[in-house]
Amino acid sequence: MYDAAASSMHAKWNLAQALEKGTHGLQPHPIKAMQLYLELSNASLRGTPNGLLHESSNYDNATSSISIQQVDSSKECFAPAMKRLAICHLTGNGVPKADAYTGLAWLQASHTLGQDVDAAHEVALVYEYALHGVKIDVVKAAEWFTKAAKAGHMEAMAELGLCYELGCGVEQSDEQALDWYMAAAEQGHLTAKYSIGEAYEEARGVPQSDAEACLWYYKAALAGDEDSRKALRRLEDIARIVLPGVGDLLDS
């Protein structure tokens, strides 16, 4: 594996993963794996001697001082390696100790430099749920949900819709909430369809319409959403008028 890794990016990636996890007959060597991930990433961490470690007793200052930059502008950054660097820092694997903010910086760079849409959503979740010891920051969570949603991430679209519905990290807006729920629903998101039904039933961002609400509840219920099925039973008289086939669903 070592010989192949010297001339092939794909082989180097496989070797790095094998060293991190101790597979393919190799002993675990997370530090060497980190070195290979760094080479693969085509990125470096500014302000540290080896591009890997960043220690700070003040995490709020650490987030603003960490900067990850592309090394060779003629080559693309390799997002999977950047994400592995993030996970290693977040968990303390291959580094002296876990460093949430260096890990978070690598995760952010996976999106900004590596174009990894999932990474943007993962950053938002870190801020939303205070993962890895990072302080809850609903504004930053909403910012990263927005980045992911605008890049087409379905779950982020639904999460951003909820942010606007509740005014969490953004200015409350029923109209914006509905727009993002619609975007998520178009990609098949189940609870977004239910949320659209609620918006029509409760006149949030749209004129009140039980008939339109039933249509959206029906779409979600067909895909297995139990809350939507309950909503249809609550509006059964209207549902049976606007949805001729709803009886089979409600009676099953």
mmCIF file of C-alpha atoms in Angstrom:
data_model
loop_
_atom_site.group_PDB
_atom_site.id
_atom_site.type_symbol
_atom_site.label_atom_id
_atom_site.label_comp_id
_atom_site.label_asym_id
_atom_site.label_seq_id
_atom_site.Cartn_x
_atom_site.Cartn_y
_atom_site.Cartn_z
ATOM 1 C CA MET A 1 0.000 0.000 0.000
ATOM 2 C CA TYR A 2 2.865 2.391 0.771
ATOM 3 C CA ASP A 3 4.428 1.974 -2.684
ATOM 4 C CA ALA A 4 1.097 2.610 -4.422
ATOM 5 C CA ALA A 5 0.386 5.611 -2.194
ATOM 6 C CA ALA A 6 3.538 7.321 -3.427
ATOM 7 C CA SER A 7 2.137 7.684 -6.926
ATOM 8 C CA SER A 8 -1.648 7.551 -6.557
ATOM 9 C CA MET A 9 -3.977 9.890 -4.696
ATOM 10 C CA HIS A 10 -6.599 7.150 -4.465
ATOM 11 C CA ALA A 11 -4.059 4.726 -2.999
ATOM 12 C CA LYS A 12 -2.866 7.376 -0.528
ATOM 13 C CA TRP A 13 -6.473 7.925 0.567
ATOM 14 C CA ASN A 14 -6.953 4.193 1.122
ATOM 15 C CA LEU A 15 -3.680 3.991 3.059
ATOM 16 C CA ALA A 16 -4.641 6.919 5.280
ATOM 17 C CA GLN A 17 -7.968 5.318 6.171
ATOM 18 C CA ALA A 18 -6.297 1.962 6.830
ATOM 19 C CA LEU A 19 -3.748 3.581 9.147
ATOM 20 C CA GLU A 20 -6.426 5.504 11.009
ATOM 21 C CA LYS A 21 -8.611 2.448 11.562
ATOM 22 C CA GLY A 22 -6.002 -0.322 11.621
ATOM 23 C CA THR A 23 -7.391 -2.270 8.670
ATOM 24 C CA HIS A 24 -5.878 -4.144 5.703
ATOM 25 C CA GLY A 25 -3.319 -5.807 7.960
ATOM 26 C CA LEU A 26 -1.852 -2.520 9.195
ATOM 27 C CA GLN A 27 -1.460 -1.472 12.805
ATOM 28 C CA PRO A 28 -3.385 1.678 13.739
ATOM 29 C CA HIS A 29 -1.222 4.752 13.273
ATOM 30 C CA PRO A 30 -3.544 7.778 13.509
ATOM 31 C CA ILE A 31 -0.693 10.319 13.543
ATOM 32 C CA LYS A 32 0.620 9.015 10.208
ATOM 33 C CA ALA A 33 -2.952 8.943 8.925
ATOM 34 C CA MET A 34 -3.329 12.599 9.868
ATOM 35 C CA GLN A 35 -0.166 13.466 7.950
ATOM 36 C CA LEU A 36 -1.520 11.729 4.857
ATOM 37 C CA TYR A 37 -4.908 13.417 5.205
ATOM 38 C CA LEU A 38 -3.151 16.772 5.378
ATOM 39 C CA GLU A 39 -1.165 16.009 2.201
ATOM 40 C CA LEU A 40 -4.341 14.910 0.447
ATOM 41 C CA SER A 41 -6.356 17.924 1.563
ATOM 42 C CA ASN A 42 -4.240 20.475 -0.350
ATOM 43 C CA ALA A 43 -4.861 22.824 2.571
ATOM 44 C CA SER A 44 -2.987 24.057 5.605
ATOM 45 C CA LEU A 45 -3.845 25.522 8.965
ATOM 46 C CA ARG A 46 -2.348 28.984 9.334
ATOM 47 C CA GLY A 47 -0.452 29.945 12.469
ATOM 48 C CA THR A 48 0.645 26.477 13.632
ATOM 49 C CA PRO A 49 4.072 24.867 13.204
ATOM 50 C CA ASN A 50 2.930 21.679 11.493
ATOM 51 C CA GLY A 51 -0.454 22.576 10.041
ATOM 52 C CA LEU A 52 -2.260 20.195 12.372
ATOM 53 C CA LEU A 53 -2.345 21.441 15.931
ATOM 54 C CA HIS A 54 -3.981 24.472 17.409
ATOM 55 C CA GLU A 55 -4.333 24.947 21.145
ATOM 56 C CA SER A 56 -6.160 27.778 22.861
ATOM 57 C CA SER A 57 -7.668 28.225 26.284
ATOM 58 C CA ASN A 58 -10.102 30.753 24.831
ATOM 59 C CA TYR A 59 -12.297 28.992 22.266
ATOM 60 C CA ASP A 60 -14.161 32.160 21.316
ATOM 61 C CA ASN A 61 -10.880 33.754 20.219
ATOM 62 C CA ALA A 62 -9.716 30.501 18.663
ATOM 63 C CA THR A 63 -12.528 30.438 16.123
ATOM 64 C CA SER A 64 -11.578 33.835 14.732
ATOM 65 C CA SER A 65 -7.821 33.130 14.669
ATOM 66 C CA ILE A 66 -7.924 29.784 12.858
ATOM 67 C CA SER A 67 -7.558 30.023 9.105
ATOM 68 C CA ILE A 68 -7.362 27.135 6.672
ATOM 69 C CA GLN A 69 -6.062 28.000 3.228
ATOM 70 C CA GLN A 70 -5.567 26.222 -0.065
ATOM 71 C CA VAL A 71 -1.924 25.249 -0.632
ATOM 72 C CA ASP A 72 -1.773 24.804 -4.403
ATOM 73 C CA SER A 73 -4.290 26.937 -6.290
ATOM 74 C CA SER A 74 -3.875 24.783 -9.395
ATOM 75 C CA LYS A 75 -5.285 21.755 -7.580
ATOM 76 C CA GLU A 76 -8.647 21.215 -5.936
ATOM 77 C CA CYS A 77 -8.918 20.725 -2.199
ATOM 78 C CA PHE A 78 -9.925 17.174 -1.280
ATOM 79 C CA ALA A 79 -12.979 17.484 0.959
ATOM 80 C CA PRO A 80 -13.050 13.864 2.262
ATOM 81 C CA ALA A 81 -9.539 14.269 3.691
ATOM 82 C CA MET A 82 -10.457 17.622 5.200
ATOM 83 C CA LYS A 83 -13.478 16.043 6.856
ATOM 84 C CA ARG A 84 -11.322 13.245 8.301
ATOM 85 C CA LEU A 85 -8.980 15.892 9.710
ATOM 86 C CA ALA A 86 -12.024 17.551 11.262
ATOM 87 C CA ILE A 87 -13.230 14.318 12.840
ATOM 88 C CA CYS A 88 -9.766 13.457 14.171
ATOM 89 C CA HIS A 89 -9.483 16.843 15.856
ATOM 90 C CA LEU A 90 -13.023 16.672 17.203
ATOM 91 C CA THR A 91 -12.469 13.217 18.702
ATOM 92 C CA GLY A 92 -8.799 13.526 19.647
ATOM 93 C CA ASN A 93 -7.676 10.736 17.357
ATOM 94 C CA GLY A 94 -4.153 11.320 16.043
ATOM 95 C CA VAL A 95 -3.671 14.540 18.020
ATOM 96 C CA PRO A 96 -2.552 15.086 21.642
ATOM 97 C CA LYS A 97 -6.074 16.033 22.677
ATOM 98 C CA ALA A 98 -9.435 16.824 21.167
ATOM 99 C CA ASP A 99 -9.666 20.373 19.835
ATOM 100 C CA ALA A 100 -13.217 21.228 18.911
ATOM 101 C CA TYR A 101 -12.496 24.519 17.232
ATOM 102 C CA THR A 102 -9.681 23.289 15.048
ATOM 103 C CA GLY A 103 -11.947 20.400 14.095
ATOM 104 C CA LEU A 104 -14.747 22.829 13.384
ATOM 105 C CA ALA A 105 -12.424 24.939 11.241
ATOM 106 C CA TRP A 106 -11.532 21.902 9.125
ATOM 107 C CA LEU A 107 -15.205 21.009 8.827
ATOM 108 C CA GLN A 108 -16.030 24.529 7.663
ATOM 109 C CA ALA A 109 -13.157 24.391 5.165
ATOM 110 C CA SER A 110 -14.540 21.118 3.814
ATOM 111 C CA HIS A 111 -17.432 23.208 2.572
ATOM 112 C CA THR A 112 -15.792 26.524 1.711
ATOM 113 C CA LEU A 113 -12.703 25.039 0.030
ATOM 114 C CA GLY A 114 -13.822 21.484 -0.727
ATOM 115 C CA GLN A 115 -17.431 22.233 -1.782
ATOM 116 C CA ASP A 116 -18.799 19.555 0.571
ATOM 117 C CA VAL A 117 -22.455 20.463 1.126
ATOM 118 C CA ASP A 118 -22.936 17.892 3.894
ATOM 119 C CA ALA A 119 -20.099 19.529 5.818
ATOM 120 C CA ALA A 120 -21.992 22.833 5.943
ATOM 121 C CA HIS A 121 -24.997 21.041 7.417
ATOM 122 C CA GLU A 122 -22.778 19.284 9.952
ATOM 123 C CA VAL A 123 -21.272 22.609 11.049
ATOM 124 C CA ALA A 124 -24.780 23.952 11.628
ATOM 125 C CA LEU A 125 -25.634 20.927 13.782
ATOM 126 C CA VAL A 126 -22.493 21.451 15.871
ATOM 127 C CA TYR A 127 -23.634 24.993 16.698
ATOM 128 C CA GLU A 128 -27.283 24.035 17.139
ATOM 129 C CA TYR A 129 -26.723 21.141 19.548
ATOM 130 C CA ALA A 130 -23.439 22.208 21.216
ATOM 131 C CA LEU A 131 -21.640 19.139 19.902
ATOM 132 C CA HIS A 132 -18.024 18.410 20.889
ATOM 133 C CA GLY A 133 -18.123 21.065 23.605
ATOM 134 C CA VAL A 134 -18.795 23.951 21.234
ATOM 135 C CA LYS A 135 -21.129 26.562 22.697
ATOM 136 C CA ILE A 136 -24.652 26.766 21.307
ATOM 137 C CA ASP A 137 -24.877 29.587 18.786
ATOM 138 C CA VAL A 138 -28.245 29.716 17.023
ATOM 139 C CA VAL A 139 -27.151 32.584 14.773
ATOM 140 C CA LYS A 140 -24.154 30.647 13.452
ATOM 141 C CA ALA A 141 -26.309 27.539 13.157
ATOM 142 C CA ALA A 142 -28.771 29.440 10.979
ATOM 143 C CA GLU A 143 -25.912 30.869 8.900
ATOM 144 C CA TRP A 144 -24.579 27.402 8.146
ATOM 145 C CA PHE A 145 -28.038 25.959 7.525
ATOM 146 C CA THR A 146 -28.424 28.770 4.985
ATOM 147 C CA LYS A 147 -25.132 27.881 3.264
ATOM 148 C CA ALA A 148 -26.138 24.217 3.055
ATOM 149 C CA ALA A 149 -29.716 24.972 2.004
ATOM 150 C CA LYS A 150 -28.631 27.317 -0.783
ATOM 151 C CA ALA A 151 -26.295 24.575 -2.004
ATOM 152 C CA GLY A 152 -29.240 22.174 -2.246
ATOM 153 C CA HIS A 153 -29.076 20.219 1.034
ATOM 154 C CA MET A 154 -32.611 18.945 1.658
ATOM 155 C CA GLU A 155 -32.396 18.531 5.443
ATOM 156 C CA ALA A 156 -30.825 21.961 5.805
ATOM 157 C CA MET A 157 -33.715 23.463 3.847
ATOM 158 C CA ALA A 158 -36.189 21.997 6.330
ATOM 159 C CA GLU A 159 -34.055 23.070 9.299
ATOM 160 C CA LEU A 160 -33.793 26.598 7.906
ATOM 161 C CA GLY A 161 -37.546 26.674 7.427
ATOM 162 C CA LEU A 162 -37.927 25.846 11.107
ATOM 163 C CA CYS A 163 -35.443 28.584 12.028
ATOM 164 C CA TYR A 164 -37.588 31.144 10.198
ATOM 165 C CA GLU A 165 -40.805 29.723 11.621
ATOM 166 C CA LEU A 166 -39.530 30.058 15.193
ATOM 167 C CA GLY A 167 -37.308 33.097 14.694
ATOM 168 C CA CYS A 168 -34.341 31.082 15.907
ATOM 169 C CA GLY A 169 -31.065 32.662 14.771
ATOM 170 C CA VAL A 170 -32.902 34.690 12.106
ATOM 171 C CA GLU A 171 -35.706 37.232 12.061
ATOM 172 C CA GLN A 172 -39.020 35.402 12.254
ATOM 173 C CA SER A 173 -40.747 35.134 8.888
ATOM 174 C CA ASP A 174 -43.638 32.839 8.026
ATOM 175 C CA GLU A 175 -43.096 33.582 4.357
ATOM 176 C CA GLN A 176 -39.416 32.619 4.415
ATOM 177 C CA ALA A 177 -40.238 29.549 6.458
ATOM 178 C CA LEU A 178 -42.785 28.454 3.881
ATOM 179 C CA ASP A 179 -40.364 29.071 1.002
ATOM 180 C CA TRP A 180 -37.748 26.789 2.545
ATOM 181 C CA TYR A 181 -40.310 24.151 3.534
ATOM 182 C CA MET A 182 -41.498 24.186 -0.067
ATOM 183 C CA ALA A 183 -37.948 23.750 -1.338
ATOM 184 C CA ALA A 184 -37.401 20.800 1.004
ATOM 185 C CA ALA A 185 -40.774 19.273 0.153
ATOM 186 C CA GLU A 186 -39.959 19.417 -3.557
ATOM 187 C CA GLN A 187 -37.013 17.144 -2.781
ATOM 188 C CA GLY A 188 -39.257 14.765 -0.848
ATOM 189 C CA HIS A 189 -38.740 15.891 2.748
ATOM 190 C CA LEU A 190 -41.518 14.358 4.825
ATOM 191 C CA THR A 191 -41.880 16.738 7.765
ATOM 192 C CA ALA A 192 -41.550 19.746 5.452
ATOM 193 C CA LYS A 193 -44.724 18.593 3.706
ATOM 194 C CA TYR A 194 -46.459 18.378 7.069
ATOM 195 C CA SER A 195 -45.213 21.864 7.981
ATOM 196 C CA ILE A 196 -46.659 23.258 4.757
ATOM 197 C CA GLY A 197 -49.977 21.676 5.642
ATOM 198 C CA GLU A 198 -49.816 23.353 9.056
ATOM 199 C CA ALA A 199 -49.035 26.697 7.436
ATOM 200 C CA TYR A 200 -52.164 26.513 5.283
ATOM 201 C CA GLU A 201 -54.322 25.286 8.151
ATOM 202 C CA GLU A 202 -53.128 28.047 10.496
ATOM 203 C CA ALA A 203 -52.754 30.818 7.865
ATOM 204 C CA ARG A 204 -49.032 31.293 8.479
ATOM 205 C CA GLY A 205 -47.527 33.024 5.468
ATOM 206 C CA VAL A 206 -50.433 32.040 3.209
ATOM 207 C CA PRO A 207 -54.219 32.552 3.199
ATOM 208 C CA GLN A 208 -55.997 29.998 5.376
ATOM 209 C CA SER A 209 -57.105 26.941 3.428
ATOM 210 C CA ASP A 210 -58.118 23.647 4.990
ATOM 211 C CA ALA A 211 -58.405 22.162 1.514
ATOM 212 C CA GLU A 212 -54.801 23.045 0.645
ATOM 213 C CA ALA A 213 -53.700 21.843 4.077
ATOM 214 C CA CYS A 214 -55.328 18.480 3.405
ATOM 215 C CA LEU A 215 -53.488 18.160 0.104
ATOM 216 C CA TRP A 216 -50.119 18.589 1.826
ATOM 217 C CA TYR A 217 -51.021 16.379 4.775
ATOM 218 C CA TYR A 218 -52.062 13.728 2.271
ATOM 219 C CA LYS A 219 -48.732 13.876 0.463
ATOM 220 C CA ALA A 220 -46.874 13.359 3.738
ATOM 221 C CA ALA A 221 -49.273 10.692 5.023
ATOM 222 C CA LEU A 222 -48.835 8.649 1.850
ATOM 223 C CA ALA A 223 -45.115 8.544 2.632
ATOM 224 C CA GLY A 224 -45.793 7.313 6.156
ATOM 225 C CA ASP A 225 -45.993 10.472 8.277
ATOM 226 C CA GLU A 226 -48.252 9.650 11.209
ATOM 227 C CA ASP A 227 -48.783 13.273 12.269
ATOM 228 C CA SER A 228 -50.154 14.017 8.812
ATOM 229 C CA ARG A 229 -52.486 11.054 9.039
ATOM 230 C CA LYS A 230 -53.797 12.412 12.357
ATOM 231 C CA ALA A 231 -54.258 15.849 10.793
ATOM 232 C CA LEU A 232 -56.297 14.323 7.975
ATOM 233 C CA ARG A 233 -58.525 12.580 10.498
ATOM 234 C CA ARG A 234 -59.030 15.914 12.254
ATOM 235 C CA LEU A 235 -60.037 17.474 8.917
ATOM 236 C CA GLU A 236 -61.733 14.330 7.642
ATOM 237 C CA ASP A 237 -64.920 15.982 6.355
ATOM 238 C CA ILE A 238 -62.953 18.335 4.111
ATOM 239 C CA ALA A 239 -60.336 15.742 3.243
ATOM 240 C CA ARG A 240 -62.942 13.336 1.887
ATOM 241 C CA ILE A 241 -64.273 16.091 -0.397
ATOM 242 C CA VAL A 242 -60.973 17.321 -1.843
ATOM 243 C CA LEU A 243 -59.202 13.934 -1.829
ATOM 244 C CA PRO A 244 -61.442 11.172 -3.198
ATOM 245 C CA GLY A 245 -58.864 8.486 -2.365
ATOM 246 C CA VAL A 246 -58.233 9.571 1.199
ATOM 247 C CA GLY A 247 -60.753 7.119 2.606
ATOM 248 C CA ASP A 248 -58.479 4.158 1.932
ATOM 249 C CA LEU A 249 -55.674 5.866 3.794
ATOM 250 C CA LEU A 250 -57.778 6.854 6.777
ATOM 251 C CA ASP A 251 -59.522 3.525 7.037
ATOM 252 C CA SER A 252 -56.323 1.448 6.829
#
